[in-house]
Coordinates of C-alpha atoms in Angstrom, one line a residue:
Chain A
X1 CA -19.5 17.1 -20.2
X2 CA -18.9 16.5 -16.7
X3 CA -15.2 16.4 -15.4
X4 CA -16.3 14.3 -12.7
X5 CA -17.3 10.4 -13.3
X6 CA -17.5 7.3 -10.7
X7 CA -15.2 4.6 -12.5
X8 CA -17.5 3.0 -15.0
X9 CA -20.7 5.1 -15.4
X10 CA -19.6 6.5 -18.4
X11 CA -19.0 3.5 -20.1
X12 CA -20.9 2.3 -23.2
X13 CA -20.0 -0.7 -23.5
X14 CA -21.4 -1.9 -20.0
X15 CA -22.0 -5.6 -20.9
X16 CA -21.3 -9.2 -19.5
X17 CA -18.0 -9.3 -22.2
X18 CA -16.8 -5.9 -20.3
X19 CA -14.1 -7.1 -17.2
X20 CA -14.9 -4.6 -15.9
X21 CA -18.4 -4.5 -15.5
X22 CA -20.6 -4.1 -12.2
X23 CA -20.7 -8.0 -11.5
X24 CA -16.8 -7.8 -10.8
X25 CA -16.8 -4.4 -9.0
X26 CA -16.3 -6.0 -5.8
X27 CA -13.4 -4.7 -3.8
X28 CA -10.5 -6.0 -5.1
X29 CA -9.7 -9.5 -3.1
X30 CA -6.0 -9.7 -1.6
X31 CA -3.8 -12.6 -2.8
X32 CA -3.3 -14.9 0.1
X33 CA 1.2 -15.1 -0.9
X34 CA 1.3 -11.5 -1.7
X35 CA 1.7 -9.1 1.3
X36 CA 2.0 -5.5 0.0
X37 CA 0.5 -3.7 -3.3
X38 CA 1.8 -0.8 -4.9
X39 CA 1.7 1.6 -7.7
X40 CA 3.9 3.6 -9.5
X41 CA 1.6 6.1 -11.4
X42 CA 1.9 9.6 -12.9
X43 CA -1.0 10.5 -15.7
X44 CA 1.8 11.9 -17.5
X45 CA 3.9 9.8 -19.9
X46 CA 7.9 9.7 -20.2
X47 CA 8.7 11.1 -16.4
X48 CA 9.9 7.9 -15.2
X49 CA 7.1 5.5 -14.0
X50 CA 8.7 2.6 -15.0
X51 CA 12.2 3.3 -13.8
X52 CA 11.0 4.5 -10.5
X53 CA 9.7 1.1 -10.3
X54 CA 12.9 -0.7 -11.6
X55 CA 14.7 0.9 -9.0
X56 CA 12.3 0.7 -5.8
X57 CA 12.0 -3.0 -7.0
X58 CA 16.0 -3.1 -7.6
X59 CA 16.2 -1.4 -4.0
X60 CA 13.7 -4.0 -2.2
X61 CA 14.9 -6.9 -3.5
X62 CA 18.7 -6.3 -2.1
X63 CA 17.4 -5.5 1.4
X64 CA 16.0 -9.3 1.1
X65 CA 12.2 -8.7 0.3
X66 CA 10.6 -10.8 -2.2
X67 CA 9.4 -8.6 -5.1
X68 CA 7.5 -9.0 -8.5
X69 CA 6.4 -6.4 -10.6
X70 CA 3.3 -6.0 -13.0
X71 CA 3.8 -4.1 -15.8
X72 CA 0.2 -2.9 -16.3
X73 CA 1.6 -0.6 -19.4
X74 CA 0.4 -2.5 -22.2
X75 CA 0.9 -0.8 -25.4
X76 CA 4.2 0.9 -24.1
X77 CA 6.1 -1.4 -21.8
X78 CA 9.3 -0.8 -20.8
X79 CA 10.3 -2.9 -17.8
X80 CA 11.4 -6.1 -19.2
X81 CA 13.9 -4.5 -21.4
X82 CA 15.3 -2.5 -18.5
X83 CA 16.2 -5.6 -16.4
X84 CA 17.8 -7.5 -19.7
X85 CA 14.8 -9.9 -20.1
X86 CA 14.4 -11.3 -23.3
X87 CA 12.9 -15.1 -23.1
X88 CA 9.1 -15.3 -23.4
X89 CA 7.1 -16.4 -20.3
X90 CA 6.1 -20.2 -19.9
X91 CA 2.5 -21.2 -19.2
X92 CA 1.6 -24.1 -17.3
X93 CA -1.9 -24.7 -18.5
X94 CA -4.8 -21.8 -17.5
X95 CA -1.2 -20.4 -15.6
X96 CA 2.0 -18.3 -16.6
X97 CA 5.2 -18.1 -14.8
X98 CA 6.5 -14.7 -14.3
X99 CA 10.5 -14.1 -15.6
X100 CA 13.1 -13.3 -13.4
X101 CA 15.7 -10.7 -13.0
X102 CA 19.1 -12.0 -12.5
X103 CA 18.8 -10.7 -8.5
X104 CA 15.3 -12.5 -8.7
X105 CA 12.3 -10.0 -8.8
X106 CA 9.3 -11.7 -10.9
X107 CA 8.2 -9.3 -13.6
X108 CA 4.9 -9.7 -16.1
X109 CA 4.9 -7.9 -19.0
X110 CA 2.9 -7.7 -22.3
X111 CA 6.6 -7.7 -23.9
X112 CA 7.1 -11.4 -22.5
X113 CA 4.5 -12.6 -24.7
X114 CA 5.5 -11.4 -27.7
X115 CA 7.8 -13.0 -30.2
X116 CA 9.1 -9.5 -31.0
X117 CA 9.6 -6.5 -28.4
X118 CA 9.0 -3.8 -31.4
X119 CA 5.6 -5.2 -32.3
X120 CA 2.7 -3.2 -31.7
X121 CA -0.9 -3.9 -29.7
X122 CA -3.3 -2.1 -31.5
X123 CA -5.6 -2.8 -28.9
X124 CA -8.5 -1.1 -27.5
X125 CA -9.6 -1.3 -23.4
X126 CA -11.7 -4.1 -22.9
X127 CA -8.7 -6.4 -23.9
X128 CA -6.2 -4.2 -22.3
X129 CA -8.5 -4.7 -19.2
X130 CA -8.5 -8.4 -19.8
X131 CA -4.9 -8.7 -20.0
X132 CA -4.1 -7.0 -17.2
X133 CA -6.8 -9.1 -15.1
X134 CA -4.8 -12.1 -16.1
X135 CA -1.4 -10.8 -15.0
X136 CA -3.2 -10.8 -12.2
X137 CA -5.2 -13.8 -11.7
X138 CA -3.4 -16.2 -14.0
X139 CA 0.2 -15.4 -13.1
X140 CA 1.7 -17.4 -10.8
X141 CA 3.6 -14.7 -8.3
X142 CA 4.0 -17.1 -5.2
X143 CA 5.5 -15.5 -2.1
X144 CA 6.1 -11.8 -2.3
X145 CA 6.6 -9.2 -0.2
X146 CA 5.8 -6.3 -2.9
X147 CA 4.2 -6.4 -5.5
X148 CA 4.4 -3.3 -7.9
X149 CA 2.3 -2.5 -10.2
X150 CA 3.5 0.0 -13.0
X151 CA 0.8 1.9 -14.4
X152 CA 0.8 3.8 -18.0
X153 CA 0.2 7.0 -18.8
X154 CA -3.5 8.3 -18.4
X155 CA -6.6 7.7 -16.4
X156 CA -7.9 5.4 -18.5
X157 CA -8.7 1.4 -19.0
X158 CA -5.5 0.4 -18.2
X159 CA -5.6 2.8 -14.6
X160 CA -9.2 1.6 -14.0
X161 CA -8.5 -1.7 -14.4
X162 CA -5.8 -2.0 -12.4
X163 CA -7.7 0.2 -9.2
X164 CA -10.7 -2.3 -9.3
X165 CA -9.0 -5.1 -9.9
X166 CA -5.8 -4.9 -7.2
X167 CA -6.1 -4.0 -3.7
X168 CA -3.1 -1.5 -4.1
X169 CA -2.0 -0.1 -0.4
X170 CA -0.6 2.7 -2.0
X171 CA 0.5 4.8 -5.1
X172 CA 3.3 6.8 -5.9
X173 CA 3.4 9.1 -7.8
X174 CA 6.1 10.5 -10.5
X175 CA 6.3 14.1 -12.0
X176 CA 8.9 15.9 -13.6
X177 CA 9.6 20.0 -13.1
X178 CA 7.3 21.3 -16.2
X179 CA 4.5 23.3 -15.1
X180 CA 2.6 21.4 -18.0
X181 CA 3.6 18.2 -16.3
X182 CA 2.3 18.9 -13.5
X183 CA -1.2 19.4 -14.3
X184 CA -1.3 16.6 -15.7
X185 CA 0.2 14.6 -12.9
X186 CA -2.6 16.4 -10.8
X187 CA -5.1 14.8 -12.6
X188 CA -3.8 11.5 -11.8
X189 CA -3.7 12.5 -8.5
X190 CA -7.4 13.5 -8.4
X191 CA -8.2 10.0 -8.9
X192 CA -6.1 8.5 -6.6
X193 CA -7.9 10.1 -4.1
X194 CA -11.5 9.8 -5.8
X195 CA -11.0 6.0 -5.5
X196 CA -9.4 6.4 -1.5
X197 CA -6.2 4.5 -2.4
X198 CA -3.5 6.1 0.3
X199 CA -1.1 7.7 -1.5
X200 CA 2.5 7.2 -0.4
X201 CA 4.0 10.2 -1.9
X202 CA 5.2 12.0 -4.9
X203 CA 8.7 11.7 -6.2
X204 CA 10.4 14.9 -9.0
X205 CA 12.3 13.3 -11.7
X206 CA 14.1 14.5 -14.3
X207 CA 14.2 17.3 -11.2
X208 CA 17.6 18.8 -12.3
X209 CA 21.2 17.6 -13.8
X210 CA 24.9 18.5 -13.3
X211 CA 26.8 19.0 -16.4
X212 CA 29.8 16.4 -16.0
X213 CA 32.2 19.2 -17.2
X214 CA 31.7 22.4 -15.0
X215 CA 29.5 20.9 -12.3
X216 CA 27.1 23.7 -12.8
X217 CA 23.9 22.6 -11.8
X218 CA 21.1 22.9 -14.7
X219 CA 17.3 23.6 -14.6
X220 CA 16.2 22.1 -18.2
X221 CA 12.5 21.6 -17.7
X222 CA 12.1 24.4 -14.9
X223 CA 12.5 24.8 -11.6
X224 CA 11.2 22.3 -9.4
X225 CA 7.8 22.1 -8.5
X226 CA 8.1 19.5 -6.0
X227 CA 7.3 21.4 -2.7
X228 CA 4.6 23.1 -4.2
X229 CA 2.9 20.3 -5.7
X230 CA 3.4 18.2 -2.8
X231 CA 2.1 21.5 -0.3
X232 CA -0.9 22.1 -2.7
X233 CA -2.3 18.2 -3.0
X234 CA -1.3 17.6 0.7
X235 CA 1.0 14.8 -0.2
X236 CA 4.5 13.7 1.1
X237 CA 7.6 14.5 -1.0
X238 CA 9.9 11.6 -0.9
X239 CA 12.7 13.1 -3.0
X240 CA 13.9 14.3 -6.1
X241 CA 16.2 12.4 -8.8
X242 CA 18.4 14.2 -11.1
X243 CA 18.5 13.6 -14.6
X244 CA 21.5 11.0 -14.8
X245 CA 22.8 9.3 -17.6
X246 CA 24.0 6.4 -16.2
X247 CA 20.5 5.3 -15.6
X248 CA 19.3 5.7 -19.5
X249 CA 22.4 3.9 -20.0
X250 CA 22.0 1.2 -17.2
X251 CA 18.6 0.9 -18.6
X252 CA 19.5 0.5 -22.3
X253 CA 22.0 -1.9 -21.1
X254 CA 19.5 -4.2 -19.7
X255 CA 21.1 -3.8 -16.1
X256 CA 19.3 -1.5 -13.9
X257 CA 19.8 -3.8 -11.3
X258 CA 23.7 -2.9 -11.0
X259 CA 22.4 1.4 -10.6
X260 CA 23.1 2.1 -7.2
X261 CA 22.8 5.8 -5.5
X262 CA 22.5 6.9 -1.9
X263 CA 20.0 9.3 -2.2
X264 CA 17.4 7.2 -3.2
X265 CA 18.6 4.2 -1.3
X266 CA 16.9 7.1 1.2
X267 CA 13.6 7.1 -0.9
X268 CA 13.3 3.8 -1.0
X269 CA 14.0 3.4 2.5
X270 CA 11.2 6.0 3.3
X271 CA 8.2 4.0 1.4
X272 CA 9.3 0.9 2.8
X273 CA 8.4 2.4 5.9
X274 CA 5.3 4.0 4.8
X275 CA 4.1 1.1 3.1
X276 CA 4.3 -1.2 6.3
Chain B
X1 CA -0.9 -14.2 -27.9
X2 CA -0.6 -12.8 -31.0
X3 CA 1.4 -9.9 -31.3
X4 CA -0.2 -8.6 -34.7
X5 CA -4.0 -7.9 -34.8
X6 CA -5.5 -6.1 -37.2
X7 CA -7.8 -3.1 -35.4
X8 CA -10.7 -4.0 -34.2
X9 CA -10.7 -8.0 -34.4
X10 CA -9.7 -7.9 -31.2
X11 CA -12.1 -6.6 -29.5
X12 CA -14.5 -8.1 -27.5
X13 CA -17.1 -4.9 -26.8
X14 CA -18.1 -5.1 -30.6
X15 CA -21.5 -4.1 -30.2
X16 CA -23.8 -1.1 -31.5
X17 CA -22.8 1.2 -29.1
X18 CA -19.4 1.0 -29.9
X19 CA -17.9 3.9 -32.1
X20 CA -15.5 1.7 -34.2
X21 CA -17.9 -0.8 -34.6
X22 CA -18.0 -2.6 -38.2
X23 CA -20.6 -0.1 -39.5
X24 CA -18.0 2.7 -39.4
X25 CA -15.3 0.8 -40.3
X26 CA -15.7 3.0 -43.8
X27 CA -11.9 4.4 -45.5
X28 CA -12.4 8.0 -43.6
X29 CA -13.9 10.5 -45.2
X30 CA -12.4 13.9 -45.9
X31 CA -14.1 17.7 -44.7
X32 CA -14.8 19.7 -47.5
X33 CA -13.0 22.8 -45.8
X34 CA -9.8 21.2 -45.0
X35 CA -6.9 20.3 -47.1
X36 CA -4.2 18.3 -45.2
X37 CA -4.6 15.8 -42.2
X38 CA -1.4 15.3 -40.1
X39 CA -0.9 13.0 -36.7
X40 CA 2.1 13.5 -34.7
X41 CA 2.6 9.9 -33.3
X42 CA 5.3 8.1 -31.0
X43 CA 3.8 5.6 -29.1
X44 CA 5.9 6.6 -26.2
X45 CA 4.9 9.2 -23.6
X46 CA 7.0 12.5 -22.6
X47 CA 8.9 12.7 -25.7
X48 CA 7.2 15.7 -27.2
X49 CA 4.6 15.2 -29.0
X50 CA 2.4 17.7 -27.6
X51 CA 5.2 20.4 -28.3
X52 CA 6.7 19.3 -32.1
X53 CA 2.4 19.7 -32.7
X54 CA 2.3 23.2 -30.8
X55 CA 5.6 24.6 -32.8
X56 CA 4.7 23.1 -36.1
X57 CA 0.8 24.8 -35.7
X58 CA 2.7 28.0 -35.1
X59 CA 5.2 27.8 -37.8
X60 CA 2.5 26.8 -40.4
X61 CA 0.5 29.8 -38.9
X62 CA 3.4 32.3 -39.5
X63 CA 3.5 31.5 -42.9
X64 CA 0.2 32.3 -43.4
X65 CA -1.6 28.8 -43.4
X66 CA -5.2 28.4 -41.4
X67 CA -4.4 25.8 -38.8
X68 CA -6.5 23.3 -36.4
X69 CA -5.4 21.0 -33.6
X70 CA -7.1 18.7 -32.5
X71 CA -6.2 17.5 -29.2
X72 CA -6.6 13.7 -29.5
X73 CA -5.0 12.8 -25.7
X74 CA -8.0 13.2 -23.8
X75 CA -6.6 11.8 -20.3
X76 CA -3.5 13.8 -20.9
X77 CA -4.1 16.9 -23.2
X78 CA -1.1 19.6 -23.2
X79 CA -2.2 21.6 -26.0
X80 CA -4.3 24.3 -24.0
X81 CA -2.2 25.1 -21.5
X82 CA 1.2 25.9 -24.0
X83 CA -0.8 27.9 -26.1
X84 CA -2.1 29.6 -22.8
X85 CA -6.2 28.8 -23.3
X86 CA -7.9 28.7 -20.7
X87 CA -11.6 29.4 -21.6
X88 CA -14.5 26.8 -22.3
X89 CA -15.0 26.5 -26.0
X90 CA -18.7 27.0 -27.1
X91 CA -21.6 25.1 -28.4
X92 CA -23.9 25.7 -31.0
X93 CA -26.7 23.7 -30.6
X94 CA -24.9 19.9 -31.7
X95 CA -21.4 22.0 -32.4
X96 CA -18.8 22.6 -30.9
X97 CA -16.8 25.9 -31.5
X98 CA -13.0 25.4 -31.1
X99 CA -10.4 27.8 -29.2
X100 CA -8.5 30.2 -30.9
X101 CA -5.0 30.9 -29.7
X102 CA -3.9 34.5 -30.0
X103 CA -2.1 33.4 -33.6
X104 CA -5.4 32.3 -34.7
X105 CA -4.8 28.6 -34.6
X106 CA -7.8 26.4 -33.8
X107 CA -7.6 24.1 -30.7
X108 CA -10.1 21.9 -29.7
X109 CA -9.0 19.6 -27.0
X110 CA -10.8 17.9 -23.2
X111 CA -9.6 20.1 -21.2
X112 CA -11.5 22.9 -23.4
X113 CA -14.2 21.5 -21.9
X114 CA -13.7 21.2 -18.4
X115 CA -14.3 23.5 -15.6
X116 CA -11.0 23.0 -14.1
X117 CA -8.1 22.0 -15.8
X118 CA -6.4 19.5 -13.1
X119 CA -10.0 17.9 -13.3
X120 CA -9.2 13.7 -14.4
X121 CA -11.1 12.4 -16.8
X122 CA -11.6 8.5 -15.4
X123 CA -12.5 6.9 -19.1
X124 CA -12.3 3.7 -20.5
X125 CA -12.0 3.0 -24.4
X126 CA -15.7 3.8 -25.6
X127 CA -15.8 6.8 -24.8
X128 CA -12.5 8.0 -25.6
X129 CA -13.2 6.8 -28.9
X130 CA -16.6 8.8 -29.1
X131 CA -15.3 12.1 -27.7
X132 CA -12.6 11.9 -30.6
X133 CA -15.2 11.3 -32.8
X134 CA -17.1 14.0 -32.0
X135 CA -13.8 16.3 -31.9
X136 CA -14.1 15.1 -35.4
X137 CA -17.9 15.8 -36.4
X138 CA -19.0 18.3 -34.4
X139 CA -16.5 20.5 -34.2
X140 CA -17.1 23.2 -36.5
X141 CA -13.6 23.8 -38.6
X142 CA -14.5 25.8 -40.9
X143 CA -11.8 26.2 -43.5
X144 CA -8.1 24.8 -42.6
X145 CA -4.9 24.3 -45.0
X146 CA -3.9 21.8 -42.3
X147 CA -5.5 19.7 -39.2
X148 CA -2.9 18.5 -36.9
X149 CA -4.1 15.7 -34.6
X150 CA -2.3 15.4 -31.3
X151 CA -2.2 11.9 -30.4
X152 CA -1.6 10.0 -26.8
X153 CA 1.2 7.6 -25.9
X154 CA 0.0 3.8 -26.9
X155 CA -1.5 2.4 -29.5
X156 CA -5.0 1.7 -28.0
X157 CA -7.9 3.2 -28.5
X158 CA -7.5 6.6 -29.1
X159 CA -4.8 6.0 -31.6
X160 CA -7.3 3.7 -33.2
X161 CA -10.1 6.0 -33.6
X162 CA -7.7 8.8 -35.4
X163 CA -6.6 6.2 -37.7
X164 CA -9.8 4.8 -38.8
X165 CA -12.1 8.5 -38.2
X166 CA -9.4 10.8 -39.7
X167 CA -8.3 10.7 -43.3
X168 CA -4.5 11.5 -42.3
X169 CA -2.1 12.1 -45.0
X170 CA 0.7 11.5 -43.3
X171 CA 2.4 10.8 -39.5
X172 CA 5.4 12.8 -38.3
X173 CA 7.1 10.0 -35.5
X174 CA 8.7 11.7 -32.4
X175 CA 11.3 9.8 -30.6
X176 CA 13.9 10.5 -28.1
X177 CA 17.4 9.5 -27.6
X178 CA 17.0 6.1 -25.2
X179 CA 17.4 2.7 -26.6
X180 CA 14.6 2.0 -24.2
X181 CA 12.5 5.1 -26.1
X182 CA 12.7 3.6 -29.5
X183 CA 11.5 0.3 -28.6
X184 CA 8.5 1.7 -27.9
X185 CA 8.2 4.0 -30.8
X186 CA 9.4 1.4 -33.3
X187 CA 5.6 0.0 -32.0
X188 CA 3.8 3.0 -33.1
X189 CA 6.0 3.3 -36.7
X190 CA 5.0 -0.4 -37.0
X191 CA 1.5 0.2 -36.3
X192 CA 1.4 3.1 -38.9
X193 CA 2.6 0.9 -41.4
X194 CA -0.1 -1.6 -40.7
X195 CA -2.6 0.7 -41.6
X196 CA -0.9 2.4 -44.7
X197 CA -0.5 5.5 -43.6
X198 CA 2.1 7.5 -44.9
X199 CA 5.1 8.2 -42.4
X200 CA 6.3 11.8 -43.1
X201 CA 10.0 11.6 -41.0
X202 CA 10.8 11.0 -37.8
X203 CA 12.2 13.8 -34.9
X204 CA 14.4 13.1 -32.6
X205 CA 13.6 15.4 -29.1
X206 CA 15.6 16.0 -26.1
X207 CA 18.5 15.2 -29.1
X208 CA 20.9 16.3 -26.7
X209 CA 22.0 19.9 -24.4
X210 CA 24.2 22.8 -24.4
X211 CA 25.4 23.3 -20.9
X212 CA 25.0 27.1 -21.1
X213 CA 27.8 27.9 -18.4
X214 CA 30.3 26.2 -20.9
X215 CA 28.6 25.1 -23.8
X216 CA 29.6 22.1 -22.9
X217 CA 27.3 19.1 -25.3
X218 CA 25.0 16.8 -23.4
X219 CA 23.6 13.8 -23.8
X220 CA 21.7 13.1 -20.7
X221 CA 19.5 10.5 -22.5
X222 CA 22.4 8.9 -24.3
X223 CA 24.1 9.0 -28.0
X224 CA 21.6 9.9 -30.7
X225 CA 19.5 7.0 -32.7
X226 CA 17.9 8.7 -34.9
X227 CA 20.1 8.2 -38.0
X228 CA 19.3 4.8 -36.7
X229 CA 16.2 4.5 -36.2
X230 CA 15.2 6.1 -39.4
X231 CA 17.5 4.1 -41.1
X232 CA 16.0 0.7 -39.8
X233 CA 12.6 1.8 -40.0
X234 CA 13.1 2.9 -43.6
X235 CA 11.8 6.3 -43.1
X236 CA 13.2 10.2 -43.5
X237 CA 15.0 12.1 -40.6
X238 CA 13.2 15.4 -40.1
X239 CA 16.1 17.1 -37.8
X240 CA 17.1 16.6 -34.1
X241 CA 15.7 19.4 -31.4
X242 CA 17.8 19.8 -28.4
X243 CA 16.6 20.4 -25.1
X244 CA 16.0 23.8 -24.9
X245 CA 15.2 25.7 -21.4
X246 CA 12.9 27.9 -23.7
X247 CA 10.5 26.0 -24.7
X248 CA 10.2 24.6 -21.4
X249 CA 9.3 27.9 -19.9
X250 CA 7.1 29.2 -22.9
X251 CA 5.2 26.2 -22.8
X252 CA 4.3 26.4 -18.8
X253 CA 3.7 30.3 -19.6
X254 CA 1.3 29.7 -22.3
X255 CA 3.3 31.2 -25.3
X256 CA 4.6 28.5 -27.3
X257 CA 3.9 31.2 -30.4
X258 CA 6.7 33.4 -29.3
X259 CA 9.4 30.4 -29.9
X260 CA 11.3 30.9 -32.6
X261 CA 14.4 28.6 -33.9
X262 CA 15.9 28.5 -37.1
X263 CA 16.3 24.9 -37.3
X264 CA 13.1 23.8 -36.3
X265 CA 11.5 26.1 -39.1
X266 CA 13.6 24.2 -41.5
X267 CA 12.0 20.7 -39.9
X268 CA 8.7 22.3 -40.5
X269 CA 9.3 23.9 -43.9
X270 CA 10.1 20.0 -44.9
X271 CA 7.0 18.8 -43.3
X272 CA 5.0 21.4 -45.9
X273 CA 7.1 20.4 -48.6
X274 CA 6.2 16.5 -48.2
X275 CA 2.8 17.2 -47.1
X276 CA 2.3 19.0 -50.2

């Protein structure tokens, strides 16, 4: 089995009912309202892809810039909940409107077409691929000046999809301290760079956390591994983020938008920059 | 959109080729040489899935029962690396020999077969599904008390192909703490429940911390909602795992076998007791 595979070749179910197949691998076609494309990626699951992106977005918006965000994470969404949205999406004919956050960043979700957040998709990748493309081509984003695209765990249809299918500038990408992690994360780094999309650099979560009591500062999942992963992929490290509870509970709250912290005010800052 | 689909009927790559297509869509068939079939589920990534799998193997070892993994996240597979293998499994002819960790537990998982471990693996649905089918079929077994599958965060295809390839007799559900967590793994119960297969009990990871300057309780992710969780979901609490610094560093070191906790052997005592 080869580790190695051009997106696509080792599909089976090449076919004109595939979204993906070779008739639409054309490089992805920028949106004429939509100036820059990123993505928050990882390979590993539960190290904070999607919050990374609620807060960058969070962080864009109240410097002025016109954001949306596509929640490419199909089967396991978790932006709309984090910024309190609840309503389904309207569609206006072959067209859906995105929601929007109280502080006005347009987010797409799976979640906003469901009746009921807790309902699964037992769905396999051709449809995930087809929903995704929609969220793309169907949704009606307007005027932004990022869109960010939040990507779910893996290297799979979901990933794929969203590489061919949006010309993404650049990707970040999240790991958290554990050496297993980090292998993983690697992997998802790999193909960044198989498929040439620049990537913007590599934020630690879940790096370390301060117990409130004693201030003594705790390792729980290691010590970091930042400098070392960033050093051995030749990637920027744009910072770390602690392990903070007023975040999960910001988040459970449905009001990410009122987190606010200096230090990544400073990471944010940073990609902005790189991403101009 | 419909937010309930029965597996499969959604599909739009039905075709020969693929590996769920109708003409396998038979009630799975059991292995002569194996007894129990167990999934550890949660729908959500990075809550431990990988690990409850890894300690429960091992504590089912130590009492003397033949154990398998299979390692059904094939873009993100842990299992190797905690139990510190490293080698490239064998083949006999159509077979597939699995790993053997140093307690004699059988692993077969993707990154057994790759040449380098940080290698991605860019594959879309189809062939996920067909390299956990042949994880499955070819993988010669031999005689286990129990198979623990491994599965992925979502409820896509490689979920899927467990469900309807592997006869499991139950699911153990991990979870952790955030509200935003459970959302997601109230998905995968739901999908469980769908298919009629048994839920076993649920575990709440990353429960909470013990500051170990002053021992001092944390909860970084937020209160417990397990009792809450299993409560609405109608299903048994197995027991609550802290995080523990440990595991953390066994896991990256290869040598999740030397864990040992007290209350986690009572969690997988249970298990065996309800598996039964």
């Amino acid at each position: 089995m080869d580790s190695k595979k051009d997106i696509c070749d080792s599909c089976s179910s090449q076919n004109e009912e595939c979204p993906s197949s070779s008739s639409t691998l054309l490089k992805p076609q920028r949106k004429e309202g939509i100036k820059r494309y990123i993505a928050v990626m990882s390979g590993k699951g539960g190290v904070g892809k999607s919050l990374v992106t609620g807060l960058l977005a969070t962080s864009f918006s109240k410097k002025g810039f016109k954001v949306g965000i596509l929640d490419a994470d199909v089967t396991g969404p978790s932006i709309p909940k984090m910024f309190g949205l609840r309503q389904k999406v309207f569609s206006t004919g072959s067209n859906l409107l995105p929601a929007e956050t109280p502080q006005g960043i347009k987010v797409m979700s799976l979640n906003l077409l469901l009746e009921n957040e807790e309902m699964p998709v037992i769905w396999r990748g051709p449809i995930i691929a087809k929903v995704i493309k929609q969220f793309w081509e169907e949704v009606l984003w307007g005027q932004l000046d990022y869109l960010l695209v939040d990507l779910p765990p893996g290297t799979a249809d979901a990933t794929i999809t969203v590489m061919q299918t949006i010309p993404l500038d650049g990707i970040i990408i999240i790991a958290s301290p554990q050496e297993l992690a980090v292998m993983i994360v690697k992997k998802a780094i790999h193909m960044a760079k198989d498929v040439d999309i620049p990537i913007l650099g590599l934020i630690e979560n879940m790096s370390y956390a301060v117990c409130p009591k004693c201030d003594e500062k705790l390792e729980f999942f290691g010590k970091s591994q930042a400098e070392k992963l960033a050093d051995d992929m030749n990637i920027r490290l744009l910072g770390k983020l602690p392990i903070d509870p007023r975040i999960a509970q910001l988040c459970d709250e449905g009001k990410i938008e009122k987190y606010s912290n200096g230090s990544f005010e400073k990471v944010a800052k940073e990609i902005l920059d790189l991403a101009k």
